[in-house]
mmCIF file of C-alpha atoms in Angstrom:
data_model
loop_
_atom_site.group_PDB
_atom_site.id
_atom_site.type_symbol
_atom_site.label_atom_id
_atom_site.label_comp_id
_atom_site.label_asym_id
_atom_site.label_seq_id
_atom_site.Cartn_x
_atom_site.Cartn_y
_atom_site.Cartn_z
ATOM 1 C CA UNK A 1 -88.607 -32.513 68.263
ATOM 2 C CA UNK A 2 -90.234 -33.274 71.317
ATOM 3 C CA UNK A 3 -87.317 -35.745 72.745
ATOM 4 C CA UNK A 4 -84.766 -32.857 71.234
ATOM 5 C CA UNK A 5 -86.514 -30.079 73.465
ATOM 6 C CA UNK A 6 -86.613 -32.451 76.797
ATOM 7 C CA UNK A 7 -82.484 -33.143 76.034
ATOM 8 C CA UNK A 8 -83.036 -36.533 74.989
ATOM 9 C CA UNK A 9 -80.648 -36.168 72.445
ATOM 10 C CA UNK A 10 -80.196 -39.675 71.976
ATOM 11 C CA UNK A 11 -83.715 -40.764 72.170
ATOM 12 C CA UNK A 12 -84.204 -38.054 69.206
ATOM 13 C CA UNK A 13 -81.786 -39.029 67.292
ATOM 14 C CA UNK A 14 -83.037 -42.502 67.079
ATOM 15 C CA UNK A 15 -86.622 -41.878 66.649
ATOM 16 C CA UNK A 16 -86.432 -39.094 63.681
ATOM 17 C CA UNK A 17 -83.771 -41.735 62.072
ATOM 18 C CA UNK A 18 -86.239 -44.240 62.207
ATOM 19 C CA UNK A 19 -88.684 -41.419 60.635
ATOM 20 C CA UNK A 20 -86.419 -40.539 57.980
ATOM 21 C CA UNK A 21 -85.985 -44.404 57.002
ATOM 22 C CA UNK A 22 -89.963 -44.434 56.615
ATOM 23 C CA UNK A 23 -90.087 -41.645 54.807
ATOM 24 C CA UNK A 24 -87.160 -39.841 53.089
ATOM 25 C CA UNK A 25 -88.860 -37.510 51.221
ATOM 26 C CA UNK A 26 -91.221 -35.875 53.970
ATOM 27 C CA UNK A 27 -91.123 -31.878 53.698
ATOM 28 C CA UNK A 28 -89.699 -31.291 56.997
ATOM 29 C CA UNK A 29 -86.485 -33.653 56.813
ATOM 30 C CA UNK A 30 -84.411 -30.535 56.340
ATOM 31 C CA UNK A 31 -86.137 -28.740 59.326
ATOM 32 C CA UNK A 32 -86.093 -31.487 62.144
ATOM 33 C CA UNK A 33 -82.486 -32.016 61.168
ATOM 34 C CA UNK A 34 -81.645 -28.437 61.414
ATOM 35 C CA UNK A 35 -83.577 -28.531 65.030
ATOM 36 C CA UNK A 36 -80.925 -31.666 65.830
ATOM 37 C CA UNK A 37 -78.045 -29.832 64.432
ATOM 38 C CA UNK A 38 -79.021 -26.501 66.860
ATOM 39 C CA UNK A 39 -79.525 -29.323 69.692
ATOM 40 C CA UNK A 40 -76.615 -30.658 69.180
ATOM 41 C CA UNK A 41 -74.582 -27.476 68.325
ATOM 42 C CA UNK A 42 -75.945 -26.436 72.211
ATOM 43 C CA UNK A 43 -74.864 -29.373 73.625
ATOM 44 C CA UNK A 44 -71.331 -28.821 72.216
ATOM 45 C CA UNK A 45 -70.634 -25.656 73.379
ATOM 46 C CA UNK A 46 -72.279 -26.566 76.736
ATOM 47 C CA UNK A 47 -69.696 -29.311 76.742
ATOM 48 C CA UNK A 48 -66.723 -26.668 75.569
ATOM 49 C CA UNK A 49 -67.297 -24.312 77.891
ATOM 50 C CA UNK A 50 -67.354 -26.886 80.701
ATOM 51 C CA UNK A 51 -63.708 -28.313 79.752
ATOM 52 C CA UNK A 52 -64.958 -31.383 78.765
ATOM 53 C CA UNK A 53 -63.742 -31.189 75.440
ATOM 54 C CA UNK A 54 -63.982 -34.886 74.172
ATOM 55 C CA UNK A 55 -67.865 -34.664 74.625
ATOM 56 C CA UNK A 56 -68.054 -31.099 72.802
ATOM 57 C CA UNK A 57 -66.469 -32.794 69.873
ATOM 58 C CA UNK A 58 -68.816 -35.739 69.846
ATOM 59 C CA UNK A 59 -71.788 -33.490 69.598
ATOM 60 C CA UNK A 60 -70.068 -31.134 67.097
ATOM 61 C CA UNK A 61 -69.675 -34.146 64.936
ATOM 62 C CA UNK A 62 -73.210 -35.086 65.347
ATOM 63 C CA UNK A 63 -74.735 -31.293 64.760
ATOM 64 C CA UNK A 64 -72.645 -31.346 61.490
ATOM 65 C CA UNK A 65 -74.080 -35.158 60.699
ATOM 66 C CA UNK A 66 -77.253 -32.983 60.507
ATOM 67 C CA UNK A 67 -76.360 -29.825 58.550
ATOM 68 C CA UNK A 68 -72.554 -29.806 57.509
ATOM 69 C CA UNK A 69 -72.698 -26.185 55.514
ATOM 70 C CA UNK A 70 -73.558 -24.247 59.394
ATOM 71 C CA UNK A 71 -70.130 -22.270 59.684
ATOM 72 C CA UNK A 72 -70.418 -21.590 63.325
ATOM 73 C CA UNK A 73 -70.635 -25.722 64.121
ATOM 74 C CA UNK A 74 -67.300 -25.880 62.356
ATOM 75 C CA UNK A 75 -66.113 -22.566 63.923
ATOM 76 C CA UNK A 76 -67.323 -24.032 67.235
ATOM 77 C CA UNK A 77 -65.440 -27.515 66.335
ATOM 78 C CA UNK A 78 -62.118 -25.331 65.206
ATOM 79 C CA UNK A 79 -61.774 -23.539 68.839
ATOM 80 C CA UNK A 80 -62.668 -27.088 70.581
ATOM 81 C CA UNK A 81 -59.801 -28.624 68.339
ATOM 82 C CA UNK A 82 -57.726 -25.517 69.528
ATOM 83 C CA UNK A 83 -58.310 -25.757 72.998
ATOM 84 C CA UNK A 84 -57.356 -29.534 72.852
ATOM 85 C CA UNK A 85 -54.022 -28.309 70.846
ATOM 86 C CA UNK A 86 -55.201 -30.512 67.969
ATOM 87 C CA UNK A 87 -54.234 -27.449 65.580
ATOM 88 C CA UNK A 88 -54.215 -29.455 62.478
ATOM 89 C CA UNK A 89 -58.270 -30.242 63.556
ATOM 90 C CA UNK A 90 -58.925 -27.003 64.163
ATOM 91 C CA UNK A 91 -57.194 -25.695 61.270
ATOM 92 C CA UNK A 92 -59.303 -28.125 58.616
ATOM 93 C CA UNK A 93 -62.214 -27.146 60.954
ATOM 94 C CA UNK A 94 -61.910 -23.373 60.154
ATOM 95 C CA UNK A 95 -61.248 -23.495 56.823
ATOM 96 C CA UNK A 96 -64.602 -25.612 56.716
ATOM 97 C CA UNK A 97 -65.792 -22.584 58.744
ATOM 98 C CA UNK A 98 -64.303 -19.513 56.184
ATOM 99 C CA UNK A 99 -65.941 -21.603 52.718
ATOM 100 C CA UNK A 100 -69.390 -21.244 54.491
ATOM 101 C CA UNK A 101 -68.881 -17.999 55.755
ATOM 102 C CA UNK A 102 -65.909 -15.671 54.478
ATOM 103 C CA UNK A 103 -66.707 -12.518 56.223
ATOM 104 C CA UNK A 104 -66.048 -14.187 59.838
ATOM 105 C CA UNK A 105 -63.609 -12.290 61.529
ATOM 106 C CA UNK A 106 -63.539 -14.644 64.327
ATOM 107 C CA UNK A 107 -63.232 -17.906 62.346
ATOM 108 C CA UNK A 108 -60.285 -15.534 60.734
ATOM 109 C CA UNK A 109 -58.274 -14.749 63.357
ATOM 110 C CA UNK A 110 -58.304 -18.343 65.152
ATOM 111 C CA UNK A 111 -57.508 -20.051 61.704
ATOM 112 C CA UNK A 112 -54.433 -17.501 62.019
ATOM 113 C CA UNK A 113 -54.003 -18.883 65.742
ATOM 114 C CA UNK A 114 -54.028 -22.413 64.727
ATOM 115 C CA UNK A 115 -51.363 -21.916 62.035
ATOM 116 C CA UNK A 116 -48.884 -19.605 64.377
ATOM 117 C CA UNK A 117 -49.467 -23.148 66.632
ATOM 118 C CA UNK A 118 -48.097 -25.257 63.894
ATOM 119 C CA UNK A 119 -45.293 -22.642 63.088
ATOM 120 C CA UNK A 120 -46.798 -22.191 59.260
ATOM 121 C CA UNK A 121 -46.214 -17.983 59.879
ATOM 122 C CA UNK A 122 -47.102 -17.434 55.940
ATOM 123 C CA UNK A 123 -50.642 -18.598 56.704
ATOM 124 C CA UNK A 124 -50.936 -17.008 59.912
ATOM 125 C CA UNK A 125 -49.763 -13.840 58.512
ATOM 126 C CA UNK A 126 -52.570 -14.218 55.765
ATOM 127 C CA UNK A 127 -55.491 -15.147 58.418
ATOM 128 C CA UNK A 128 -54.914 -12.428 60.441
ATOM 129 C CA UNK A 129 -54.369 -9.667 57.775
ATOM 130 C CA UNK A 130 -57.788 -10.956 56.184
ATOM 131 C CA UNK A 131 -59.429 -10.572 60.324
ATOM 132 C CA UNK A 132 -58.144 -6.820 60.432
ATOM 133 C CA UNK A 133 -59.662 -6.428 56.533
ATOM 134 C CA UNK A 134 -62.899 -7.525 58.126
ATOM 135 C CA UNK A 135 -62.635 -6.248 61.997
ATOM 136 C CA UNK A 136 -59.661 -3.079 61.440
ATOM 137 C CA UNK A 137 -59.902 -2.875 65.403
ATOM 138 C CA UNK A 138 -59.326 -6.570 66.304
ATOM 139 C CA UNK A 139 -56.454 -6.209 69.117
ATOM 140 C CA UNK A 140 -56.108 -9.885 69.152
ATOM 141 C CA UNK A 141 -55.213 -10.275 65.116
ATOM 142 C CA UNK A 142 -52.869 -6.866 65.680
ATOM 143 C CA UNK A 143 -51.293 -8.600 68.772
ATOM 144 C CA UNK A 144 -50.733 -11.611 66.324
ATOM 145 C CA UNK A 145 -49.458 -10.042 63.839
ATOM 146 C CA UNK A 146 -47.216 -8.080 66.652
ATOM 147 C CA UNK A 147 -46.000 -11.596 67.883
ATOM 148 C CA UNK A 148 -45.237 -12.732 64.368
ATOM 149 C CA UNK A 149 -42.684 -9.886 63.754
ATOM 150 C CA UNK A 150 -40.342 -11.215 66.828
ATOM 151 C CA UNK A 151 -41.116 -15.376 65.507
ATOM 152 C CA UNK A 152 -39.762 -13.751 61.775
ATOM 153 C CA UNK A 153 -36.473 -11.963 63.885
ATOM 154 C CA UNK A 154 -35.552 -15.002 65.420
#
């Protein structure tokens, strides 16, 4: 914890692996990997928001090494994987997203993005109409649903 709060990530990671080895069992296993996973998740969209996209995926990967069922990791992972046009990523991403939290508007409407990317409209379609079920006022999903219409006409 104390390596994880100086961001020594790596120095962290190493030691409470070694701790984990020692002893498996130990009550707070689930609570100094969620305090990794957080790190990590931080680290990510640090990384994201500075462009430097193949570093925000590394330490996406590593939060979800350390709790896989956190839906904004994999919502965080799905917009990297978007922003890198990787739409198939951030597609699998989302949906990873939506199973651990369905009421996300947000992980809604960019699994809708990421399928209008790959030309699969049907899917799109459904993503976004689920968003405006969730979020009615969500310009983005109306604007995508807009921009669908004139894909369909052409």
């Amino acid at each position: 914890v104390v390596y994880s709060r100086l961001e020594e990530m790596e120095k962290a990671e190493k030691v409470w692996e070694r701790a984990k080895q020692l002893e498996p069992k130990h009550k707070k296993v689930k609570e100094y990997d969620h305090v990794l996973a957080v790190a990590y998740l931080k680290k990510g969209i640090q990384s994201g928001q500075e462009n430097n996209f193949t570093l925000a995926i590394d330490y996406m990967i590593k939060s979800v090494k350390y709790d896989s069922i956190d839906p904004k990791t994999w919502l965080n992972m799905g917009l990297i994987y978007g922003a890198r046009q990787k739409y198939n990523e951030a597609i699998q991403s989302l949906i990873k997203s939506i199973e651990y939290d369905d009421k996300n508007a947000e992980a809604w409407y960019n699994l809708g993005g990421a399928y209008f990317n790959v030309k699969n409209y049907t899917n799109a379609k459904e993503a976004w109409e689920k968003t405006l079920q969730l979020k009615p006022d969500h310009a983005n999903a109306i604007n995508g649903l807009k921009s669908l219409k004139v894909q369909v006409k052409k």
